[in-house]
XYZ file of C-alpha atoms in Angstrom:
678
model
C -43.410 63.938 23.899
C -44.935 62.439 20.744
C -43.254 59.289 21.422
C -45.369 58.482 24.534
C -48.285 60.677 22.504
C -47.756 57.565 19.660
C -47.130 54.940 22.126
C -50.685 55.256 23.538
C -52.659 55.839 20.819
C -50.982 52.662 19.661
C -52.165 51.387 22.893
C -55.998 52.336 22.047
C -55.954 51.289 19.130
C -54.650 47.317 19.748
C -57.428 47.520 22.650
C -60.357 48.615 20.098
C -59.019 46.172 17.861
C -58.668 43.232 20.028
C -62.253 44.139 21.063
C -64.241 44.423 18.100
C -62.256 42.063 15.583
C -64.825 40.174 15.696
C -67.319 42.807 14.180
C -65.032 43.797 11.405
C -64.921 40.278 9.772
C -68.298 41.008 9.113
C -67.862 44.057 8.035
C -65.137 43.113 5.492
C -68.249 40.659 4.282
C -70.118 43.523 3.411
C -67.119 44.730 1.412
C -67.278 41.485 -0.818
C -70.977 41.662 -1.356
C -70.376 45.389 -2.566
C -67.214 44.107 -4.458
C -69.459 41.473 -6.069
C -72.010 43.467 -6.722
C -70.129 46.065 -8.460
C -68.933 42.988 -10.622
C -72.555 42.473 -11.639
C -73.434 45.966 -12.330
C -70.123 45.841 -14.896
C -71.388 43.033 -16.181
C -74.416 44.006 -16.998
C -73.065 47.911 -18.527
C -70.610 45.380 -20.268
C -73.344 43.864 -21.957
C -74.982 46.888 -23.086
C -72.153 47.846 -24.521
C -71.403 44.781 -26.606
C -75.202 45.878 -28.154
C -74.006 49.252 -28.955
C -70.943 48.681 -30.686
C -73.322 45.972 -32.259
C -75.935 48.579 -33.292
C -72.496 50.829 -34.714
C -71.146 48.049 -36.842
C -74.545 47.944 -38.717
C -75.497 51.500 -38.865
C -71.901 53.490 -39.543
C -69.380 52.588 -42.531
C -66.625 52.839 -40.300
C -65.834 50.680 -37.248
C -62.996 50.007 -34.985
C -63.934 46.334 -34.559
C -60.496 45.918 -32.004
C -62.748 47.905 -29.392
C -65.805 45.361 -29.955
C -63.261 42.033 -29.833
C -61.799 44.274 -26.225
C -65.511 44.363 -24.849
C -66.498 40.816 -25.587
C -62.626 39.869 -23.853
C -63.732 41.852 -20.256
C -67.214 40.302 -20.224
C -66.272 36.944 -20.732
C -63.310 37.468 -18.022
C -66.234 39.379 -15.868
C -67.491 35.708 -15.912
C -64.324 33.987 -14.986
C -64.423 36.472 -11.970
C -67.833 35.957 -10.710
C -67.864 32.060 -11.188
C -64.458 31.418 -8.899
C -66.491 33.880 -6.182
C -67.184 31.851 -2.989
C -70.254 34.945 -2.785
C -71.899 32.972 -5.607
C -72.873 29.450 -3.950
C -74.697 31.874 -0.747
C -76.492 34.134 -2.949
C -77.377 30.858 -5.111
C -77.285 31.854 -8.718
C -75.597 29.079 -10.288
C -78.324 28.412 -12.872
C -78.289 32.106 -13.955
C -74.631 31.864 -14.495
C -74.690 28.688 -16.831
C -77.719 30.389 -18.784
C -75.165 33.701 -19.316
C -72.331 31.673 -20.380
C -74.413 29.319 -22.510
C -76.010 32.146 -24.152
C -72.596 34.065 -24.433
C -70.913 31.790 -26.323
C -73.790 31.170 -29.015
C -73.676 35.583 -29.188
C -70.323 35.167 -29.777
C -70.529 32.963 -32.977
C -73.271 35.619 -33.743
C -71.403 38.679 -33.467
C -68.447 37.178 -35.904
C -70.793 36.360 -38.165
C -72.503 39.540 -37.879
C -68.876 41.284 -38.292
C -67.727 39.324 -40.890
C -71.177 40.361 -43.150
C -70.767 44.059 -42.127
C -67.368 44.001 -43.302
C -68.599 42.861 -46.558
C -71.619 44.420 -47.238
C -70.023 47.919 -46.101
C -66.910 47.680 -48.383
C -68.955 47.272 -51.834
C -71.650 49.648 -50.751
C -69.838 52.107 -50.301
C -67.935 51.389 -53.934
C -70.962 52.118 -55.927
C -71.568 55.346 -55.803
C -68.243 55.428 -57.212
C -68.680 52.722 -60.301
C -72.237 55.185 -60.305
C -70.317 57.803 -61.559
C -67.333 55.914 -63.562
C -70.946 54.587 -65.660
C -71.666 58.492 -65.882
C -68.873 59.391 -67.104
C -68.068 56.835 -69.562
C -70.376 57.012 -73.018
C -73.398 55.214 -71.699
C -76.378 57.447 -72.575
C -78.695 55.206 -71.699
C -81.437 56.538 -69.238
C -82.656 53.521 -68.811
C -79.521 52.147 -67.273
C -78.533 54.645 -65.339
C -82.280 54.713 -64.221
C -82.045 51.743 -62.981
C -78.649 52.224 -61.671
C -79.514 55.033 -59.594
C -82.864 52.873 -58.403
C -80.632 49.788 -57.665
C -78.436 52.207 -55.140
C -81.578 53.099 -53.518
C -83.230 50.536 -53.118
C -80.225 49.252 -51.662
C -80.333 51.774 -49.326
C -83.730 51.806 -47.995
C -83.039 47.700 -47.076
C -79.576 48.806 -45.698
C -79.713 51.523 -43.380
C -84.271 52.014 -43.367
C -84.811 47.714 -43.179
C -87.212 48.599 -45.819
C -88.363 45.604 -47.089
C -88.485 45.721 -51.026
C -89.309 43.288 -53.518
C -86.619 41.191 -54.482
C -87.986 41.146 -58.108
C -87.470 44.846 -57.963
C -84.128 44.475 -57.959
C -84.098 41.639 -60.092
C -85.578 43.660 -62.839
C -83.066 46.364 -62.425
C -80.103 44.004 -62.789
C -81.221 42.322 -65.351
C -81.469 45.960 -67.246
C -77.575 45.915 -66.197
C -76.704 42.551 -67.542
C -77.863 43.802 -71.006
C -74.564 46.078 -70.894
C -73.123 43.662 -69.340
C -69.684 44.267 -71.784
C -68.704 47.579 -70.058
C -65.853 46.788 -67.381
C -67.816 49.270 -64.651
C -71.765 47.685 -65.556
C -69.673 44.571 -64.282
C -67.934 45.673 -61.238
C -71.712 47.687 -60.663
C -73.643 44.399 -60.466
C -71.131 42.391 -59.144
C -70.992 44.730 -56.161
C -74.759 44.732 -55.777
C -75.297 41.473 -55.704
C -72.629 40.881 -53.011
C -74.415 43.873 -50.485
C -78.187 42.599 -51.630
C -77.160 38.726 -50.675
C -75.307 40.238 -46.859
C -78.208 42.187 -46.349
C -80.627 39.454 -46.595
C -78.148 37.459 -44.361
C -77.457 40.571 -41.655
C -80.866 41.031 -40.494
C -81.877 37.522 -39.087
C -78.742 37.525 -37.305
C -79.226 40.596 -35.590
C -82.417 39.865 -34.751
C -80.774 36.758 -32.985
C -78.576 38.868 -30.959
C -80.744 40.608 -29.857
C -82.873 37.786 -28.453
C -79.584 36.620 -26.867
C -78.537 39.804 -25.500
C -81.666 40.395 -23.838
C -81.783 36.835 -22.199
C -78.694 37.790 -20.883
C -79.441 41.126 -19.275
C -82.688 38.961 -18.035
C -79.965 36.529 -16.184
C -78.691 39.228 -14.573
C -80.829 41.435 -13.292
C -81.845 38.574 -11.603
C -78.473 37.801 -9.623
C -78.770 41.907 -9.625
C -82.023 40.383 -6.779
C -81.140 38.427 -4.951
C -77.823 39.755 -4.374
C -79.905 42.856 -2.934
C -81.708 40.777 -1.286
C -78.659 38.966 -0.091
C -76.956 42.608 1.345
C -80.184 43.560 3.276
C -79.852 40.515 5.485
C -75.893 40.989 5.639
C -77.014 44.537 6.492
C -79.177 44.359 9.607
C -76.758 42.156 11.022
C -73.777 45.360 10.670
C -76.201 48.090 11.412
C -75.206 49.091 14.715
C -70.686 47.923 14.723
C -70.737 50.527 11.489
C -72.767 52.983 13.176
C -70.513 52.497 16.452
C -67.314 52.191 14.754
C -67.427 55.282 12.612
C -68.381 57.040 15.679
C -65.397 55.569 17.344
C -63.207 55.961 14.847
C -64.512 60.174 14.203
C -63.301 61.293 17.663
C -59.958 59.478 18.209
C -58.748 60.483 14.746
C -59.845 63.996 15.972
C -57.972 63.402 19.185
C -55.181 62.537 17.603
C -54.821 65.370 15.364
C -55.300 67.455 18.292
C -52.384 66.060 20.057
C -49.751 65.101 16.914
C -50.557 68.461 14.870
C -48.801 70.784 17.742
C -45.819 68.510 17.933
C -45.242 67.509 14.875
C -45.479 70.787 12.730
C -41.982 72.295 13.132
C -40.971 68.867 12.449
C -42.958 68.346 9.440
C -41.436 71.577 8.159
C -37.717 70.813 7.968
C -38.543 67.461 6.627
C -40.516 68.821 4.344
C -37.313 70.153 2.682
C -35.890 67.073 2.080
C -38.389 64.715 1.412
C -41.146 66.533 -0.955
C -41.438 67.972 -3.538
C -42.324 71.421 -3.792
C -43.977 71.472 -7.584
C -46.692 68.523 -6.299
C -46.270 68.703 -2.317
C -45.655 65.006 -3.179
C -42.983 63.001 -1.575
C -39.847 62.437 -3.940
C -37.740 59.511 -4.309
C -35.668 59.246 -1.862
C -39.107 58.734 0.503
C -40.356 56.455 -1.797
C -37.306 54.042 -1.253
C -37.098 54.852 1.748
C -40.723 53.489 2.307
C -39.505 50.220 -0.491
C -36.567 49.276 1.666
C -38.791 49.950 4.700
C -41.677 47.282 3.310
C -38.783 44.695 1.971
C -37.486 44.844 5.795
C -41.003 43.932 6.914
C -41.304 41.193 4.306
C -44.743 43.134 2.660
C -46.140 42.125 -0.200
C -47.920 44.680 -2.416
C -48.227 46.429 -5.809
C -46.195 49.307 -7.331
C -47.643 51.286 -10.142
C -45.625 53.821 -12.279
C -47.193 56.426 -14.175
C -45.890 58.953 -17.087
C -47.919 61.590 -18.712
C -48.196 60.371 -22.818
C -46.383 63.054 -25.130
C -45.138 65.471 -21.901
C -42.318 66.608 -23.066
C -44.608 67.571 -26.531
C -46.332 69.593 -23.936
C -43.418 71.503 -22.469
C -42.500 72.093 -26.519
C -45.555 73.724 -27.684
C -46.874 75.295 -24.754
C -44.161 76.124 -22.255
C -42.534 74.504 -18.977
C -45.422 76.642 -16.557
C -48.167 75.116 -18.911
C -46.460 71.686 -18.337
C -46.108 72.262 -14.128
C -49.294 73.397 -14.526
C -50.615 69.702 -15.562
C -48.089 67.862 -13.477
C -49.459 69.695 -10.550
C -53.255 68.929 -11.271
C -52.551 65.137 -12.128
C -50.058 64.888 -8.776
C -53.852 66.003 -7.032
C -55.532 63.249 -8.947
C -53.299 60.615 -7.896
C -53.247 61.735 -4.333
C -56.764 62.036 -4.069
C -57.155 58.669 -5.641
C -54.070 56.670 -3.343
C -53.263 59.209 -0.289
C -50.248 59.628 0.896
C -48.738 56.308 -1.254
C -48.215 58.265 -4.017
C -44.164 59.918 -5.116
C -42.938 62.236 -8.071
C -39.955 60.305 -9.189
C -38.764 62.408 -11.897
C -40.327 65.514 -14.425
C -43.637 63.315 -15.567
C -42.987 59.998 -13.622
C -45.240 59.726 -10.526
C -45.101 56.392 -8.476
C -47.727 55.362 -6.635
C -47.278 51.887 -3.384
C -50.414 49.701 -3.520
C -51.221 47.251 -0.756
C -53.766 45.225 -2.522
C -52.334 42.433 -4.365
C -55.817 41.347 -6.459
C -54.789 42.912 -10.195
C -58.656 43.424 -10.191
C -58.202 46.053 -7.702
C -54.870 48.065 -9.364
C -57.273 48.351 -12.570
C -60.120 49.599 -11.097
C -57.712 52.424 -9.702
C -56.229 53.415 -13.159
C -60.055 53.082 -14.344
C -61.103 55.236 -11.565
C -57.637 57.808 -12.356
C -59.177 58.244 -16.164
C -62.739 58.671 -15.964
C -62.108 61.444 -13.065
C -59.265 62.737 -15.501
C -61.649 62.618 -18.668
C -64.648 63.921 -16.236
C -63.008 66.874 -14.518
C -60.138 67.786 -16.699
C -59.870 70.968 -18.102
C -56.569 69.984 -19.852
C -56.823 67.139 -22.232
C -54.456 64.426 -20.918
C -53.876 60.973 -20.916
C -51.582 58.893 -19.412
C -49.592 55.202 -19.585
C -49.238 52.993 -16.456
C -46.827 49.480 -15.388
C -47.291 47.854 -12.170
C -45.217 45.168 -10.370
C -46.199 42.933 -8.021
C -43.570 43.133 -5.325
C -42.973 40.309 -2.683
C -40.126 39.649 -0.199
C -37.993 38.733 -2.944
C -38.052 41.137 -4.986
C -34.996 43.018 -5.791
C -35.564 46.422 -5.602
C -32.548 47.361 -7.877
C -34.480 46.166 -10.773
C -37.871 47.043 -10.919
C -36.874 50.502 -12.805
C -36.068 47.732 -15.516
C -39.434 46.159 -15.042
C -41.934 49.492 -14.486
C -40.206 50.785 -17.721
C -40.478 47.916 -19.399
C -44.248 47.148 -18.740
C -44.813 51.490 -19.556
C -42.472 50.627 -23.006
C -46.201 48.353 -23.325
C -48.294 50.590 -22.513
C -47.643 53.293 -24.973
C -47.056 50.789 -27.695
C -50.512 49.564 -27.289
C -50.912 53.338 -27.884
C -50.748 54.744 -24.437
C -53.706 55.909 -21.674
C -53.491 51.916 -20.572
C -51.801 50.161 -18.355
C -50.113 47.019 -18.419
C -48.810 44.202 -15.461
C -45.201 43.568 -16.083
C -45.309 39.858 -17.943
C -42.152 38.281 -19.731
C -44.859 37.107 -22.003
C -46.197 40.208 -23.242
C -44.644 40.899 -27.005
C -44.228 44.508 -26.410
C -42.012 43.771 -22.883
C -40.471 40.999 -25.147
C -39.106 43.537 -27.252
C -38.360 45.918 -24.779
C -36.243 43.280 -23.117
C -34.781 42.598 -26.639
C -34.065 46.144 -27.336
C -32.603 47.203 -24.263
C -31.082 43.861 -23.072
C -29.577 41.652 -26.387
C -30.268 44.129 -28.852
C -26.681 44.354 -29.105
C -26.134 40.947 -29.403
C -29.296 40.436 -31.908
C -28.023 43.473 -33.848
C -24.637 42.335 -34.109
C -25.861 39.185 -35.042
C -27.395 40.402 -38.171
C -24.439 42.227 -39.440
C -22.423 39.238 -39.187
C -24.961 37.688 -41.141
C -24.883 40.538 -43.823
C -20.872 40.808 -43.823
C -20.472 36.428 -44.200
C -22.914 36.508 -46.762
C -25.333 33.835 -44.064
C -28.730 35.006 -45.365
C -30.555 31.786 -47.554
C -33.349 31.461 -49.533
C -35.659 29.143 -49.916
C -38.777 28.922 -52.646
C -42.150 27.522 -52.231
C -43.934 26.709 -55.779
C -46.718 28.545 -57.554
C -49.238 26.353 -59.545
C -50.712 27.501 -62.710
C -54.571 25.836 -62.107
C -55.644 25.972 -65.463
C -51.831 24.547 -67.136
C -51.302 22.024 -63.688
C -47.772 23.383 -64.052
C -45.537 25.199 -61.859
C -44.729 28.723 -63.055
C -43.127 30.562 -60.700
C -41.962 30.263 -57.030
C -41.971 32.621 -54.163
C -38.446 33.708 -52.902
C -38.651 33.052 -48.441
C -35.288 34.499 -46.424
C -33.482 32.537 -43.491
C -30.939 33.178 -41.943
C -28.100 30.865 -40.338
C -26.044 31.194 -36.760
C -24.197 28.153 -35.706
C -25.231 25.782 -38.381
C -28.635 26.498 -37.338
C -31.501 28.097 -39.864
C -33.006 30.814 -38.051
C -37.058 31.863 -39.406
C -37.606 35.500 -40.460
C -40.009 36.009 -37.709
C -36.707 35.722 -35.056
C -35.051 38.245 -36.431
C -37.458 40.679 -38.890
C -38.670 42.386 -36.011
C -34.872 43.340 -35.182
C -33.654 44.000 -38.266
C -36.219 46.756 -38.723
C -36.032 48.197 -35.473
C -32.145 49.037 -36.109
C -32.746 49.905 -39.940
C -30.955 47.001 -41.280
C -34.478 45.919 -43.126
C -32.959 47.931 -46.245
C -29.666 45.704 -46.501
C -31.432 42.458 -46.276
C -34.332 43.447 -48.964
C -31.134 44.297 -51.365
C -29.283 40.861 -50.635
C -32.676 38.708 -51.332
C -32.935 40.914 -54.357
C -29.610 40.019 -55.914
C -29.420 36.598 -55.042
C -33.078 36.407 -56.456
C -31.920 38.610 -59.768
C -29.191 36.655 -59.782
C -30.535 32.821 -59.816
C -33.633 33.570 -61.927
C -31.052 34.312 -64.954
C -28.575 31.487 -64.288
C -31.515 29.288 -64.181
C -34.568 30.743 -66.419
C -37.091 30.460 -63.191
C -39.808 33.039 -62.364
C -39.404 34.758 -58.854
C -42.017 36.079 -56.584
C -40.051 38.194 -54.027
C -42.122 40.207 -50.764
C -41.161 43.255 -50.234
C -42.210 45.319 -46.321
C -44.066 48.645 -45.050
C -40.495 50.135 -45.012
C -39.445 49.118 -48.316
C -42.158 51.215 -49.753
C -41.167 54.262 -48.161
C -36.833 53.534 -49.092
C -36.648 56.195 -51.700
C -33.263 54.738 -52.863
C -35.032 50.947 -53.559
C -35.779 51.748 -57.145
C -32.889 52.753 -58.173
C -31.096 49.200 -56.321
C -33.891 47.475 -58.224
C -33.166 48.776 -61.480
C -29.309 48.630 -61.352
C -29.495 45.386 -60.026
C -31.915 44.449 -63.218
C -28.905 46.075 -65.608
C -26.307 44.255 -63.420
C -27.915 40.645 -63.739
C -29.162 41.106 -67.345
C -32.465 39.863 -66.021
C -36.080 39.745 -68.075
C -38.434 41.754 -65.593
C -41.210 40.035 -66.116
C -39.818 37.110 -64.680
C -39.613 39.147 -61.043
C -42.876 39.669 -59.234
C -42.819 41.963 -55.985
C -44.964 40.557 -53.339
C -46.670 43.624 -51.090
C -49.192 42.946 -48.260
C -51.706 44.812 -49.168
C -52.013 46.410 -45.799
C -48.924 48.269 -46.707
C -49.781 49.799 -49.790
C -53.135 51.175 -48.254
C -51.405 52.751 -45.153
C -48.905 54.641 -47.251
C -51.278 54.927 -50.215
C -50.511 57.889 -52.267
C -46.332 56.449 -52.015
C -47.112 53.284 -52.342
C -48.856 53.520 -55.283
C -45.782 55.800 -56.539
C -43.339 53.095 -55.756
C -45.913 49.971 -57.764
C -46.190 52.547 -60.507
C -42.233 52.581 -60.923
C -41.284 48.904 -60.703
C -44.755 48.258 -63.161
C -42.648 51.333 -65.494
C -39.262 49.050 -65.673
C -41.217 45.789 -66.765
C -41.942 44.242 -63.320
C -44.881 42.628 -62.308
C -46.410 43.256 -58.922
C -48.380 40.892 -56.611
C -50.372 42.269 -53.771
C -50.477 40.096 -50.660
C -52.560 39.007 -48.056
C -56.269 40.350 -49.363
C -58.921 40.482 -47.778
C -58.238 41.267 -44.567
C -59.098 44.210 -44.457
C -62.260 45.916 -46.140
C -60.905 48.673 -47.783
C -58.890 46.794 -50.277
C -62.007 46.822 -52.515
C -62.137 50.417 -52.921
C -59.286 50.274 -53.766
C -58.394 47.508 -56.474
C -58.996 49.563 -59.557
C -56.292 52.082 -58.376
C -53.706 49.653 -57.112
C -51.292 48.477 -60.195
C -51.041 45.062 -59.631
C -50.990 41.670 -62.556
C -51.672 39.405 -59.083
C -53.991 39.569 -56.430
C -53.324 37.144 -53.450
C -56.454 36.097 -52.109
C -55.763 35.520 -47.791
C -55.579 32.111 -46.529
C -57.989 32.905 -43.593
C -60.730 32.528 -46.543
C -59.258 29.452 -48.006
C -58.133 27.263 -45.419
C -61.757 26.034 -44.679
C -62.929 26.012 -47.859
C -63.649 22.533 -47.971
C -65.937 22.984 -45.148
C -67.241 25.634 -45.627
C -69.806 26.820 -48.316
C -70.132 30.217 -47.249
C -66.272 30.739 -47.388
C -66.520 29.270 -51.101
C -69.073 31.523 -52.355
C -67.189 34.116 -51.168
C -63.904 33.482 -52.369
C -66.661 33.034 -55.660
C -67.283 36.844 -55.529
C -64.212 38.151 -54.267
C -62.331 35.576 -57.672
C -65.418 37.752 -59.962
C -64.403 40.782 -58.931
C -60.691 40.475 -59.218
C -61.367 39.567 -62.358
C -63.261 42.656 -63.105
C -60.720 44.378 -62.609
C -58.543 42.364 -64.777
C -55.586 41.194 -62.789
C -55.455 37.356 -62.204
C -56.187 35.143 -58.432
C -53.482 33.665 -56.489
C -54.911 31.316 -53.072
C -53.162 30.466 -50.497
C -52.876 28.079 -47.952
C -54.330 24.689 -50.520
C -53.414 22.079 -47.846
C -55.259 18.809 -50.061
C -57.149 18.028 -52.949
C -60.189 18.859 -52.190
C -59.021 22.787 -51.960
C -57.784 22.688 -55.033
C -60.521 21.060 -56.880
C -62.961 23.728 -55.468
C -60.418 26.574 -56.685
C -60.467 25.205 -60.115
C -64.456 25.456 -59.734
C -64.390 28.571 -58.901
C -61.725 29.825 -61.541
C -59.048 30.869 -59.779
C -55.848 31.355 -61.452
C -52.833 30.240 -59.399
C -52.600 28.282 -56.197
C -49.882 28.051 -53.198
C -49.299 25.598 -50.069
C -48.150 22.610 -48.734
C -50.160 20.240 -51.030
C -48.655 22.009 -53.865
C -44.969 21.997 -52.172
C -43.395 23.402 -49.149
C -40.645 25.720 -49.161
C -37.166 23.542 -50.086
C -33.281 24.922 -50.478
C -33.410 23.372 -53.668
C -35.420 24.370 -56.867
């Protein structure tokens, strides 16, 4: 009976489809218009979000610049998608898109300036109260000086947060009062930071006003596009209104009849199938049904997206709140998934769900994920996030490899902080990392261990020039690995060495080789340490023993650590560096200036040298603003009692500017390339 009913239904559907196929195409046209309109709405929203991000950057002390970068990328991607849509020619919006593109290009340039100015501005501004406190606690009792400091902070505060116009002469008057006592280090620092803040404020607000003007122009053009779409949509709706009404009524009646006749026949069958095919907790199809559905689709040569979902930190929920609470979370998440992708969602393992999406458009999958995330965050009584990995399945796909593809995509999503979706792409850096760990990890580990065992690590040396004496005073030690007669650079093995906890052994090899060479040739060397080395409690003792073993002068060795590594593990990092200083070694902070928090901690870090990041140096001969920025940074470094080193010195012009700025040391290809030979 059930087979006859299904045959009858299929026949009616075929006849219905044949009659209305032409109208269906018109209906699809309406859907495309709706999708296109959503794109424009998203563009307007993203434009407003960019404005909010800039206001946040200007108005708050600490901000996440990654969020702004992500919104700019999404806005630009949205424009590209709209440009490639065939509807744009029918709606006559080419000129508006050209205006948006041109304005957005200008807007990005201004945003880059605002971000750079704001980062410098706020780091120095936040440092002023600390310096004020140090001055008050010092032996300076001059009320005029203390009042001038307070007045300067108030002037800068009004100017920064209230945009109150203040007289430049008033600011200079109080600065001149302080300069009368500029022989005090803290007052020197206060003057330098105050002048930097005032200068950055003067640059910030004109750029902000330009940004708002351009952002508003973009908004106006988007509004014009929306108006054109509305006119076109009204015209299309008039053509389709009759067929849509008839189609909805017919489909409703038809569905009622189908369910009425099939319900009785299938009820008993469904109860039996449920035991073997349905997950008892969530009432979703299980792994067996997923494999069955996928094999069926493969037979039919269907193409689709498969999306795997994992709840973030689900094991933590079970361990800390109990499995009963975990089950409630799973049932809730299953209901949300099924709501947005009905009858195409499967529960595979504990917190693993899979959805089969018929769309072949990545944007549809992204929107599906965003709808899920919005629903969970807006309506859930539980605070949960989830990660997803997606893969496009075609007729040539090996179903047996899908587990690996989806797992690597999930790995990438979780590496990015979770609450994210990643499409499988072998070029994705985290997917590459997963593949290395899962497929080639054993071989790479073996190669590194063999290099450690057979002494296959060699050293390169790059000279560092004393700009004042014009002499090479030291060399930075750079690591290389040999394999089958070839030289392997650190980028190809350091990450895996850290992953397999081998970085400590490599660091010890570099230290031993460097100490031995420094003793034999009586040269000064600079050795790099990683963030993991700062956490290695046994490394300090190893360095002490190596110092005694090779009988070296510790003043001939400088240990370089990136500022990010020190700031991220501040208390441990400072303790580690102080122990090195107690042993007589010198300390250099590498990549300085990348994070604006570094200025705040400059006086607290026990370093001898500060290496200004190369991004500020490489274009110094082309950009006066870069030169002025490096000049101010160098002044602050000098006031803190440290020496400055400039990286990326690529030509004579750069070196001449650094000499004028009074930088102490220079390093780069113009000074000398890395070499195996000293």
